[in-house]
Amino acid sequence: MASDAPLDAYDKKILRLLQAQGRITNQQLAEEIGLSSAACWRRVKALEENGTLRRFTALVDPARVGQPLTALVMVTLVRHHIDNTVEFERRILEYPEVLQCFATTGNADFVLRVVIEDMAAYDRFLNEKLFTLAGISQVSSNFALREIKNETAIPIR
């Protein structure tokens, strides 16, 4: 649950630093932003509880773990029926190779970012998973040739 309270200057500093240095200690974070350790910890805890800080994670290079192929997959449903949409969204959450899924406007109803081993594995993903879902009208895939930019830090002004 996200808070409607605006972020103050300390919260913004905390968020900027945590995005840049996720493994920073609370003591180091407190020193960097000019708060006591206790006050800093309370603020971080509040940002976690209100949903501003969703989780802490490590960024892994997909190619180094055998998943060098990235596909951007546009999915169009047969018609905009709530049952098709709900079932599609529920099933997509079960597929670990789908790193992101967006409901979109435009030509496709959903855009997926899929990271996978190779074309054979992608073919299996399509035939054994995506094409088995009810209500799919069209699937279009674009493959990344190279990564130009992939940032995870949200700009906080």
PDB file of C-alpha atoms in Angstrom:
ATOM      1  CA  MET A   1       0.000   0.000   0.000  1.00  0.00           C
ATOM      2  CA  ALA A   2       1.537   3.253  -1.131  1.00  0.00           C
ATOM      3  CA  SER A   3       1.458   6.319   1.058  1.00  0.00           C
ATOM      4  CA  ASP A   4       0.017   9.571  -0.234  1.00  0.00           C
ATOM      5  CA  ALA A   5       2.413  11.579   1.956  1.00  0.00           C
ATOM      6  CA  PRO A   6       4.961  13.449  -0.156  1.00  0.00           C
ATOM      7  CA  LEU A   7       8.596  12.463   0.116  1.00  0.00           C
ATOM      8  CA  ASP A   8      10.752  14.949   1.965  1.00  0.00           C
ATOM      9  CA  ALA A   9      14.388  15.740   1.209  1.00  0.00           C
ATOM     10  CA  TYR A  10      15.684  13.001   3.550  1.00  0.00           C
ATOM     11  CA  ASP A  11      13.436  10.348   1.990  1.00  0.00           C
ATOM     12  CA  LYS A  12      14.620  11.343  -1.482  1.00  0.00           C
ATOM     13  CA  LYS A  13      18.272  11.161  -0.421  1.00  0.00           C
ATOM     14  CA  ILE A  14      17.675   7.732   1.103  1.00  0.00           C
ATOM     15  CA  LEU A  15      16.042   6.476  -2.088  1.00  0.00           C
ATOM     16  CA  ARG A  16      18.778   7.869  -4.348  1.00  0.00           C
ATOM     17  CA  LEU A  17      21.534   6.292  -2.237  1.00  0.00           C
ATOM     18  CA  LEU A  18      19.808   2.921  -1.862  1.00  0.00           C
ATOM     19  CA  GLN A  19      19.261   2.725  -5.613  1.00  0.00           C
ATOM     20  CA  ALA A  20      22.943   3.429  -6.231  1.00  0.00           C
ATOM     21  CA  GLN A  21      24.333   1.369  -3.333  1.00  0.00           C
ATOM     22  CA  GLY A  22      21.842  -1.289  -2.303  1.00  0.00           C
ATOM     23  CA  ARG A  23      24.310  -2.932   0.080  1.00  0.00           C
ATOM     24  CA  ILE A  24      25.103   0.242   2.031  1.00  0.00           C
ATOM     25  CA  THR A  25      24.810  -0.221   5.800  1.00  0.00           C
ATOM     26  CA  ASN A  26      22.274   1.758   7.780  1.00  0.00           C
ATOM     27  CA  GLN A  27      25.134   3.498   9.587  1.00  0.00           C
ATOM     28  CA  GLN A  28      26.751   4.564   6.298  1.00  0.00           C
ATOM     29  CA  LEU A  29      23.395   5.657   4.904  1.00  0.00           C
ATOM     30  CA  ALA A  30      22.668   7.728   8.019  1.00  0.00           C
ATOM     31  CA  GLU A  31      26.071   9.413   7.822  1.00  0.00           C
ATOM     32  CA  GLU A  32      25.651  10.203   4.114  1.00  0.00           C
ATOM     33  CA  ILE A  33      22.281  11.910   4.577  1.00  0.00           C
ATOM     34  CA  GLY A  34      22.931  13.514   7.960  1.00  0.00           C
ATOM     35  CA  LEU A  35      20.588  11.611  10.268  1.00  0.00           C
ATOM     36  CA  SER A  36      21.096   9.409  13.296  1.00  0.00           C
ATOM     37  CA  SER A  37      21.132   5.666  12.658  1.00  0.00           C
ATOM     38  CA  ALA A  38      17.825   5.245  14.481  1.00  0.00           C
ATOM     39  CA  ALA A  39      16.088   8.011  12.516  1.00  0.00           C
ATOM     40  CA  CYS A  40      17.462   6.657   9.242  1.00  0.00           C
ATOM     41  CA  TRP A  41      16.338   3.112  10.065  1.00  0.00           C
ATOM     42  CA  ARG A  42      12.807   4.360  10.912  1.00  0.00           C
ATOM     43  CA  ARG A  43      12.607   6.192   7.596  1.00  0.00           C
ATOM     44  CA  VAL A  44      13.799   3.187   5.580  1.00  0.00           C
ATOM     45  CA  LYS A  45      11.331   0.965   7.454  1.00  0.00           C
ATOM     46  CA  ALA A  46       8.484   3.424   6.729  1.00  0.00           C
ATOM     47  CA  LEU A  47       9.446   3.524   3.037  1.00  0.00           C
ATOM     48  CA  GLU A  48       9.305  -0.289   2.971  1.00  0.00           C
ATOM     49  CA  GLU A  49       5.987  -0.457   4.815  1.00  0.00           C
ATOM     50  CA  ASN A  50       4.262   2.120   2.622  1.00  0.00           C
ATOM     51  CA  GLY A  51       5.417   0.338  -0.552  1.00  0.00           C
ATOM     52  CA  THR A  52       7.836   3.001  -1.808  1.00  0.00           C
ATOM     53  CA  LEU A  53      10.736   0.567  -1.341  1.00  0.00           C
ATOM     54  CA  ARG A  54       9.411  -2.646  -2.845  1.00  0.00           C
ATOM     55  CA  ARG A  55      12.412  -4.922  -2.291  1.00  0.00           C
ATOM     56  CA  PHE A  56      16.179  -5.223  -2.293  1.00  0.00           C
ATOM     57  CA  THR A  57      17.755  -7.351  -4.979  1.00  0.00           C
ATOM     58  CA  ALA A  58      20.926  -8.151  -6.912  1.00  0.00           C
ATOM     59  CA  LEU A  59      21.215  -7.426 -10.639  1.00  0.00           C
ATOM     60  CA  VAL A  60      22.425 -10.476 -12.553  1.00  0.00           C
ATOM     61  CA  ASP A  61      23.865 -10.434 -16.071  1.00  0.00           C
ATOM     62  CA  PRO A  62      21.524 -12.749 -18.047  1.00  0.00           C
ATOM     63  CA  ALA A  63      24.245 -13.836 -20.493  1.00  0.00           C
ATOM     64  CA  ARG A  64      26.528 -14.938 -17.642  1.00  0.00           C
ATOM     65  CA  VAL A  65      23.838 -17.305 -16.379  1.00  0.00           C
ATOM     66  CA  GLY A  66      23.024 -18.765 -19.785  1.00  0.00           C
ATOM     67  CA  GLN A  67      20.078 -16.543 -20.736  1.00  0.00           C
ATOM     68  CA  PRO A  68      21.472 -14.181 -23.410  1.00  0.00           C
ATOM     69  CA  LEU A  69      18.340 -13.863 -25.560  1.00  0.00           C
ATOM     70  CA  THR A  70      15.895 -11.036 -24.813  1.00  0.00           C
ATOM     71  CA  ALA A  71      12.535 -10.922 -26.563  1.00  0.00           C
ATOM     72  CA  LEU A  72       9.978  -8.148 -26.412  1.00  0.00           C
ATOM     73  CA  VAL A  73       6.691  -9.911 -26.996  1.00  0.00           C
ATOM     74  CA  MET A  74       3.496  -8.103 -27.959  1.00  0.00           C
ATOM     75  CA  VAL A  75       0.349 -10.053 -27.106  1.00  0.00           C
ATOM     76  CA  THR A  76      -3.130  -9.201 -28.336  1.00  0.00           C
ATOM     77  CA  LEU A  77      -6.160 -10.893 -26.799  1.00  0.00           C
ATOM     78  CA  VAL A  78      -9.180 -12.025 -28.832  1.00  0.00           C
ATOM     79  CA  ARG A  79     -11.344  -9.379 -27.228  1.00  0.00           C
ATOM     80  CA  HIS A  80     -11.193  -7.291 -24.141  1.00  0.00           C
ATOM     81  CA  HIS A  81     -13.072  -9.611 -21.825  1.00  0.00           C
ATOM     82  CA  ILE A  82     -12.227  -9.491 -18.137  1.00  0.00           C
ATOM     83  CA  ASP A  83     -12.013 -13.294 -17.832  1.00  0.00           C
ATOM     84  CA  ASN A  84      -9.385 -13.523 -20.602  1.00  0.00           C
ATOM     85  CA  THR A  85      -7.396 -10.672 -19.107  1.00  0.00           C
ATOM     86  CA  VAL A  86      -7.470 -11.999 -15.542  1.00  0.00           C
ATOM     87  CA  GLU A  87      -6.476 -15.514 -16.616  1.00  0.00           C
ATOM     88  CA  PHE A  88      -3.691 -14.216 -18.874  1.00  0.00           C
ATOM     89  CA  GLU A  89      -2.257 -12.051 -16.095  1.00  0.00           C
ATOM     90  CA  ARG A  90      -2.493 -14.887 -13.546  1.00  0.00           C
ATOM     91  CA  ARG A  91      -0.663 -17.347 -15.789  1.00  0.00           C
ATOM     92  CA  ILE A  92       2.044 -14.879 -16.880  1.00  0.00           C
ATOM     93  CA  LEU A  93       2.974 -14.432 -13.211  1.00  0.00           C
ATOM     94  CA  GLU A  94       3.886 -18.157 -13.141  1.00  0.00           C
ATOM     95  CA  TYR A  95       6.439 -17.949 -15.974  1.00  0.00           C
ATOM     96  CA  PRO A  96       9.938 -17.189 -14.625  1.00  0.00           C
ATOM     97  CA  GLU A  97      11.296 -16.283 -18.070  1.00  0.00           C
ATOM     98  CA  VAL A  98       8.854 -13.356 -18.220  1.00  0.00           C
ATOM     99  CA  LEU A  99      10.662 -10.629 -16.299  1.00  0.00           C
ATOM    100  CA  GLN A 100       8.181  -7.869 -17.010  1.00  0.00           C
ATOM    101  CA  CYS A 101       4.613  -7.661 -18.238  1.00  0.00           C
ATOM    102  CA  PHE A 102       2.831  -4.425 -19.038  1.00  0.00           C
ATOM    103  CA  ALA A 103      -0.812  -3.882 -19.957  1.00  0.00           C
ATOM    104  CA  THR A 104      -0.562  -1.373 -22.801  1.00  0.00           C
ATOM    105  CA  THR A 105      -2.454   0.866 -25.158  1.00  0.00           C
ATOM    106  CA  GLY A 106      -1.888   0.693 -28.889  1.00  0.00           C
ATOM    107  CA  ASN A 107      -1.627  -2.343 -31.146  1.00  0.00           C
ATOM    108  CA  ALA A 108      -0.983  -4.892 -28.367  1.00  0.00           C
ATOM    109  CA  ASP A 109      -2.806  -5.483 -25.108  1.00  0.00           C
ATOM    110  CA  PHE A 110       0.350  -6.631 -23.306  1.00  0.00           C
ATOM    111  CA  VAL A 111       4.088  -6.301 -23.778  1.00  0.00           C
ATOM    112  CA  LEU A 112       6.349  -8.898 -22.158  1.00  0.00           C
ATOM    113  CA  ARG A 113      10.089  -8.849 -21.636  1.00  0.00           C
ATOM    114  CA  VAL A 114      11.284 -12.439 -21.854  1.00  0.00           C
ATOM    115  CA  VAL A 115      14.849 -13.531 -21.095  1.00  0.00           C
ATOM    116  CA  ILE A 116      15.716 -17.005 -22.299  1.00  0.00           C
ATOM    117  CA  GLU A 117      18.556 -19.335 -23.402  1.00  0.00           C
ATOM    118  CA  ASP A 118      18.151 -19.432 -27.180  1.00  0.00           C
ATOM    119  CA  MET A 119      15.662 -19.586 -30.057  1.00  0.00           C
ATOM    120  CA  ALA A 120      14.822 -23.239 -29.380  1.00  0.00           C
ATOM    121  CA  ALA A 121      13.946 -22.392 -25.775  1.00  0.00           C
ATOM    122  CA  TYR A 122      11.896 -19.413 -26.977  1.00  0.00           C
ATOM    123  CA  ASP A 123      10.028 -21.684 -29.407  1.00  0.00           C
ATOM    124  CA  ARG A 124       9.245 -24.032 -26.486  1.00  0.00           C
ATOM    125  CA  PHE A 125       8.100 -21.064 -24.373  1.00  0.00           C
ATOM    126  CA  LEU A 126       5.697 -20.020 -27.129  1.00  0.00           C
ATOM    127  CA  ASN A 127       4.322 -23.488 -27.858  1.00  0.00           C
ATOM    128  CA  GLU A 128       4.213 -24.923 -24.349  1.00  0.00           C
ATOM    129  CA  LYS A 129       3.218 -21.821 -22.423  1.00  0.00           C
ATOM    130  CA  LEU A 130       2.055 -18.737 -24.288  1.00  0.00           C
ATOM    131  CA  PHE A 131       0.087 -20.425 -27.072  1.00  0.00           C
ATOM    132  CA  THR A 132      -1.713 -22.652 -24.545  1.00  0.00           C
ATOM    133  CA  LEU A 133      -3.410 -19.632 -22.953  1.00  0.00           C
ATOM    134  CA  ALA A 134      -7.028 -19.048 -23.869  1.00  0.00           C
ATOM    135  CA  GLY A 135      -8.022 -15.818 -25.547  1.00  0.00           C
ATOM    136  CA  ILE A 136      -4.806 -14.979 -27.378  1.00  0.00           C
ATOM    137  CA  SER A 137      -5.394 -13.527 -30.840  1.00  0.00           C
ATOM    138  CA  GLN A 138      -1.886 -12.540 -31.891  1.00  0.00           C
ATOM    139  CA  VAL A 139       1.717 -12.714 -30.683  1.00  0.00           C
ATOM    140  CA  SER A 140       4.515 -10.665 -32.204  1.00  0.00           C
ATOM    141  CA  SER A 141       8.149 -10.923 -31.090  1.00  0.00           C
ATOM    142  CA  ASN A 142      11.081  -8.543 -31.405  1.00  0.00           C
ATOM    143  CA  PHE A 143      14.545  -9.690 -30.343  1.00  0.00           C
ATOM    144  CA  ALA A 144      17.168  -7.429 -28.831  1.00  0.00           C
ATOM    145  CA  LEU A 145      20.348  -7.274 -30.897  1.00  0.00           C
ATOM    146  CA  ARG A 146      22.254  -5.501 -28.144  1.00  0.00           C
ATOM    147  CA  GLU A 147      21.465  -3.616 -24.985  1.00  0.00           C
ATOM    148  CA  ILE A 148      21.939   0.143 -25.219  1.00  0.00           C
ATOM    149  CA  LYS A 149      20.537   1.174 -21.838  1.00  0.00           C
ATOM    150  CA  ASN A 150      19.128  -0.801 -18.944  1.00  0.00           C
ATOM    151  CA  GLU A 151      18.785   1.282 -15.811  1.00  0.00           C
ATOM    152  CA  THR A 152      16.918   0.304 -12.702  1.00  0.00           C
ATOM    153  CA  ALA A 153      17.211   3.544 -10.730  1.00  0.00           C
ATOM    154  CA  ILE A 154      14.091   5.700 -10.793  1.00  0.00           C
ATOM    155  CA  PRO A 155      15.036   9.381 -11.233  1.00  0.00           C
ATOM    156  CA  ILE A 156      14.140  11.162  -8.004  1.00  0.00           C
ATOM    157  CA  ARG A 157      14.273  14.924  -8.137  1.00  0.00           C
TER     158      ARG A 157
END
